[in-house]
Short mmCIF file of C-alpha atoms in Angstrom, two decimals:
data_model
loop_
_atom_site.label_atom_id
_atom_site.label_comp_id
_atom_site.label_asym_id
_atom_site.label_seq_id
_atom_site.Cartn_x
_atom_site.Cartn_y
_atom_site.Cartn_z
CA MET A 1 43.21 -35.53 -47.41
CA THR A 2 39.68 -36.94 -46.69
CA SER A 3 38.66 -38.62 -50.10
CA PHE A 4 35.70 -38.11 -51.72
CA PRO A 5 34.35 -41.67 -50.92
CA ALA A 6 34.50 -40.99 -47.41
CA LEU A 7 32.80 -37.61 -48.04
CA ARG A 8 30.12 -39.25 -49.67
CA THR A 9 29.37 -41.82 -46.87
CA THR A 10 29.74 -39.33 -44.07
CA ALA A 11 26.93 -37.53 -46.30
CA LEU A 12 24.94 -40.68 -46.41
CA VAL A 13 24.78 -41.56 -42.96
CA THR A 14 24.24 -37.95 -41.23
CA VAL A 15 21.56 -36.66 -43.61
CA ALA A 16 18.68 -38.56 -41.61
CA PRO A 17 20.16 -36.99 -38.28
CA LEU A 18 20.09 -33.87 -39.69
CA VAL A 19 17.09 -33.47 -41.36
CA LEU A 20 15.54 -34.90 -38.34
CA ALA A 21 17.28 -32.30 -35.94
CA MET A 22 15.65 -29.20 -38.14
CA ALA A 23 12.21 -30.71 -37.96
CA GLY A 24 12.43 -31.30 -34.17
CA ALA A 25 13.33 -27.63 -34.06
CA MET A 26 9.79 -26.97 -35.95
CA HIS A 27 7.71 -29.77 -33.91
CA PRO A 28 4.87 -27.96 -32.02
CA ALA A 29 5.63 -28.70 -28.04
CA HIS A 30 2.18 -30.09 -27.64
CA LEU A 31 -1.02 -31.61 -29.73
CA THR A 32 -3.68 -29.10 -29.52
CA ALA A 33 -6.37 -28.48 -31.97
CA ALA A 34 -4.29 -25.35 -33.26
CA THR A 35 -1.45 -27.62 -33.77
CA ALA A 36 -2.82 -30.46 -34.72
CA GLY A 37 -3.09 -29.73 -38.84
CA HIS A 38 0.67 -28.88 -38.54
CA TRP A 39 1.34 -32.10 -36.30
CA VAL A 40 -0.36 -34.41 -39.06
CA ALA A 41 1.74 -32.85 -41.92
CA LEU A 42 5.03 -33.05 -40.35
CA HIS A 43 4.63 -36.67 -39.25
CA ILE A 44 3.47 -37.26 -42.96
CA ALA A 45 6.54 -35.59 -44.29
CA LEU A 46 8.94 -37.57 -41.63
CA LEU A 47 7.49 -40.96 -42.44
CA PRO A 48 10.23 -42.39 -44.77
CA VAL A 49 12.79 -40.06 -43.16
CA PHE A 50 12.94 -42.01 -39.81
CA PRO A 51 13.86 -45.35 -40.99
CA PHE A 52 16.88 -43.89 -42.80
CA LEU A 53 18.45 -43.30 -39.32
CA ALA A 54 19.63 -46.72 -39.32
CA LEU A 55 21.59 -46.45 -42.31
CA GLY A 56 24.69 -44.87 -40.28
CA LEU A 57 24.61 -48.45 -38.59
CA VAL A 58 24.33 -50.81 -41.84
CA LEU A 59 26.34 -48.71 -44.11
CA PRO A 60 29.41 -48.66 -42.35
CA LEU A 61 29.41 -52.75 -42.25
CA ARG A 62 30.31 -52.96 -45.74
CA PRO A 63 32.16 -55.22 -47.02
CA THR A 64 30.47 -57.92 -44.91
CA ARG A 65 31.89 -61.41 -44.33
CA TRP A 66 28.60 -63.31 -44.13
CA ARG A 67 30.28 -66.18 -41.85
CA GLY A 68 31.55 -66.73 -38.53
CA VAL A 69 31.21 -63.95 -35.77
CA GLU A 70 31.44 -61.12 -38.54
CA GLY A 71 28.43 -62.33 -40.01
CA ALA A 72 26.83 -63.13 -37.05
CA LEU A 73 27.21 -59.74 -36.17
CA ALA A 74 26.27 -57.99 -39.13
CA LEU A 75 22.98 -60.17 -39.25
CA LEU A 76 22.10 -59.05 -35.66
CA ALA A 77 23.21 -55.15 -36.95
CA TRP A 78 20.39 -55.70 -39.84
CA ALA A 79 17.80 -57.37 -37.70
CA GLY A 80 18.16 -54.62 -34.87
CA SER A 81 18.04 -51.90 -37.79
CA LEU A 82 14.83 -53.19 -39.16
CA CYS A 83 13.45 -53.66 -35.86
CA TYR A 84 14.09 -49.91 -35.74
CA ALA A 85 12.53 -49.27 -38.82
CA ALA A 86 9.35 -50.91 -38.66
CA TYR A 87 8.47 -50.51 -34.99
CA TYR A 88 9.66 -46.39 -35.18
CA ALA A 89 7.50 -45.99 -38.20
CA GLY A 90 4.50 -47.40 -36.06
CA LEU A 91 5.35 -44.62 -33.44
CA ASP A 92 5.35 -41.83 -35.95
CA ALA A 93 1.95 -43.34 -37.81
CA VAL A 94 -0.01 -43.90 -34.16
CA ALA A 95 1.26 -41.08 -32.06
CA GLY A 96 2.18 -38.74 -35.08
CA ILE A 97 -0.67 -39.16 -37.68
CA SER A 98 -3.29 -40.89 -36.12
CA ALA A 99 -3.37 -38.83 -32.77
CA GLY A 100 -3.10 -35.40 -34.76
CA ALA A 101 -5.91 -36.47 -36.96
CA VAL A 102 -8.20 -37.30 -33.84
CA VAL A 103 -7.41 -33.85 -32.22
CA GLU A 104 -7.55 -32.02 -35.61
CA HIS A 105 -11.08 -33.32 -35.99
CA GLY A 106 -12.02 -33.13 -32.67
CA VAL A 107 -12.46 -36.56 -31.44
CA HIS A 108 -11.80 -36.57 -27.48
CA GLY A 109 -10.50 -38.86 -25.45
CA ALA A 110 -8.57 -40.94 -27.89
CA ALA A 111 -5.31 -39.54 -28.48
CA GLY A 112 -4.22 -40.21 -24.94
CA ARG A 113 -4.47 -44.18 -25.83
CA LEU A 114 -2.48 -43.33 -29.56
CA PHE A 115 0.30 -41.66 -27.48
CA ALA A 116 0.52 -44.59 -25.09
CA THR A 117 0.32 -47.19 -28.12
CA GLY A 118 2.96 -45.07 -30.12
CA ASP A 119 5.29 -44.57 -27.08
CA GLU A 120 5.44 -48.58 -26.79
CA LEU A 121 6.12 -48.92 -30.22
CA GLY A 122 8.74 -46.11 -30.30
CA ARG A 123 10.38 -47.95 -27.39
CA ALA A 124 10.42 -51.18 -29.11
CA GLY A 125 12.17 -49.53 -32.15
CA VAL A 126 14.91 -47.90 -30.40
CA TYR A 127 15.97 -51.29 -28.35
CA GLY A 128 16.51 -52.67 -31.80
CA LEU A 129 18.51 -49.47 -32.52
CA ILE A 130 20.58 -50.44 -29.49
CA VAL A 131 21.04 -53.92 -30.47
CA ALA A 132 22.25 -52.67 -33.72
CA VAL A 133 24.77 -49.98 -32.60
CA LEU A 134 26.33 -52.59 -30.08
CA ALA A 135 26.59 -54.76 -33.08
CA THR A 136 27.93 -52.74 -35.53
CA SER A 137 30.42 -51.48 -32.73
CA ALA A 138 31.29 -54.64 -32.14
CA LEU A 139 31.65 -55.61 -35.58
CA LEU A 140 34.12 -52.41 -36.59
CA TRP A 141 36.06 -52.94 -33.11
CA ARG A 142 37.25 -56.47 -34.39
CA ARG A 143 38.51 -54.71 -37.89
CA HIS A 144 39.60 -51.25 -36.26
CA GLY A 145 40.13 -51.85 -32.55
CA VAL A 146 39.48 -48.65 -30.44
CA ARG A 147 39.29 -46.24 -32.98
CA VAL A 148 35.17 -47.15 -32.77
CA LEU A 149 34.96 -46.64 -29.24
CA PRO A 150 34.39 -42.72 -29.43
CA GLY A 151 31.46 -43.18 -32.14
CA ALA A 152 29.87 -46.15 -30.30
CA ALA A 153 29.93 -44.09 -26.91
CA VAL A 154 28.48 -41.03 -28.26
CA LEU A 155 25.33 -43.70 -30.09
CA LEU A 156 24.65 -45.47 -27.03
CA ALA A 157 24.15 -41.89 -25.46
CA ALA A 158 21.97 -41.07 -28.28
CA CYS A 159 19.95 -44.28 -28.00
CA TRP A 160 19.04 -43.47 -24.84
CA SER A 161 18.13 -40.03 -24.92
CA PHE A 162 16.07 -41.35 -27.92
CA LEU A 163 13.77 -43.38 -25.57
CA ASP A 164 11.77 -40.76 -24.29
CA SER A 165 12.96 -37.50 -26.16
CA HIS A 166 11.98 -38.47 -29.93
CA ILE A 167 12.59 -35.22 -32.01
CA PHE A 168 11.20 -32.40 -29.39
CA TRP A 169 13.22 -29.37 -28.75
CA PRO A 170 15.62 -28.85 -27.13
CA ARG A 171 16.71 -32.56 -26.28
CA GLY A 172 15.25 -34.23 -28.98
CA VAL A 173 17.22 -31.95 -31.28
CA LEU A 174 20.65 -32.24 -29.73
CA THR A 175 19.51 -36.39 -29.74
CA MET A 176 19.22 -36.10 -33.44
CA LEU A 177 22.85 -34.21 -33.49
CA GLY A 178 24.14 -36.92 -31.44
CA PHE A 179 23.41 -39.32 -33.99
CA ALA A 180 25.12 -37.63 -37.04
CA LEU A 181 28.18 -36.77 -34.64
CA GLY A 182 28.35 -40.82 -33.56
CA PHE A 183 27.60 -41.86 -37.24
CA ALA A 184 30.69 -39.79 -38.64
CA LEU A 185 33.26 -41.01 -36.08
CA LEU A 186 32.09 -44.38 -36.89
CA THR A 187 32.61 -43.54 -40.55
CA ALA A 188 36.16 -41.89 -39.92
CA ALA A 189 37.21 -45.19 -37.91
CA ARG A 190 36.71 -46.81 -41.11
CA ARG A 191 39.59 -45.36 -42.58
CA THR A 192 42.76 -47.04 -43.29
CA ASP A 193 45.79 -46.03 -44.73
CA ARG A 194 46.11 -49.99 -45.82
CA PRO A 195 43.45 -52.03 -47.97
CA GLU A 196 40.91 -54.21 -46.13
CA PRO A 197 41.91 -57.92 -47.15
CA PRO A 198 38.75 -58.97 -49.37
CA HIS A 199 35.78 -60.29 -47.84
CA GLY A 200 33.68 -63.44 -49.12
#
C-alpha cells in the first residue's frame, strides 16, 4: 500500500508538468495579432510555473549528504536546476510576454529577434535541466540501484524533446506528460522497505 508521504511527494513533483501540459493544450500555435493577447496572458500566468518543473529533480534528493560524491552530485543537481529556472524564465519573458506584447501593439520586425533570443535562453535552460537530470539520477542510482533507470531514461527523452518543443501541442504537451511520468518513476524508485541510514 502506498503511504501518504509518497503520494504527497508524487503530487508535488508532477503538478508543474501536468499544469504545463494543460496550458500547452491551450497555447496558440502561432503568434499573430489575433492571438497576441492570449499569448501574453498565458505566458504571464506560466511565469511562476516553469521553474517548479525542477522540483521533480531536487525533491527526490532528500535527505542529502553535503559531502563526498553525493554532496558533489547534489550540488550539481541544484546548480543545473537553478540554471534551468533562470534561463527558461528568460525564454518565457522574452519570447512569450515581450514578443506577444510587440505583436499585439503592431510593432513590426521585433518579434523575430525576440524569438531568436528566447530560443537561445530556452536551450541554455534545458541544458541545465539535462545536467540536473543526470546528477539526480546518478545520486539516486548510488542509493537505490537500477530502479532509477526507467525514470532517468524517460526524463532524458523528455529533455531532448523539450529543447525545441516548448509546450506546444502536440509534442510539447507529450513532453510535459513525459516529465510527469519520469518524476513519478524517480519518486517510486526511492521507496524502500528498509529505513535509509541517517544523513549528515
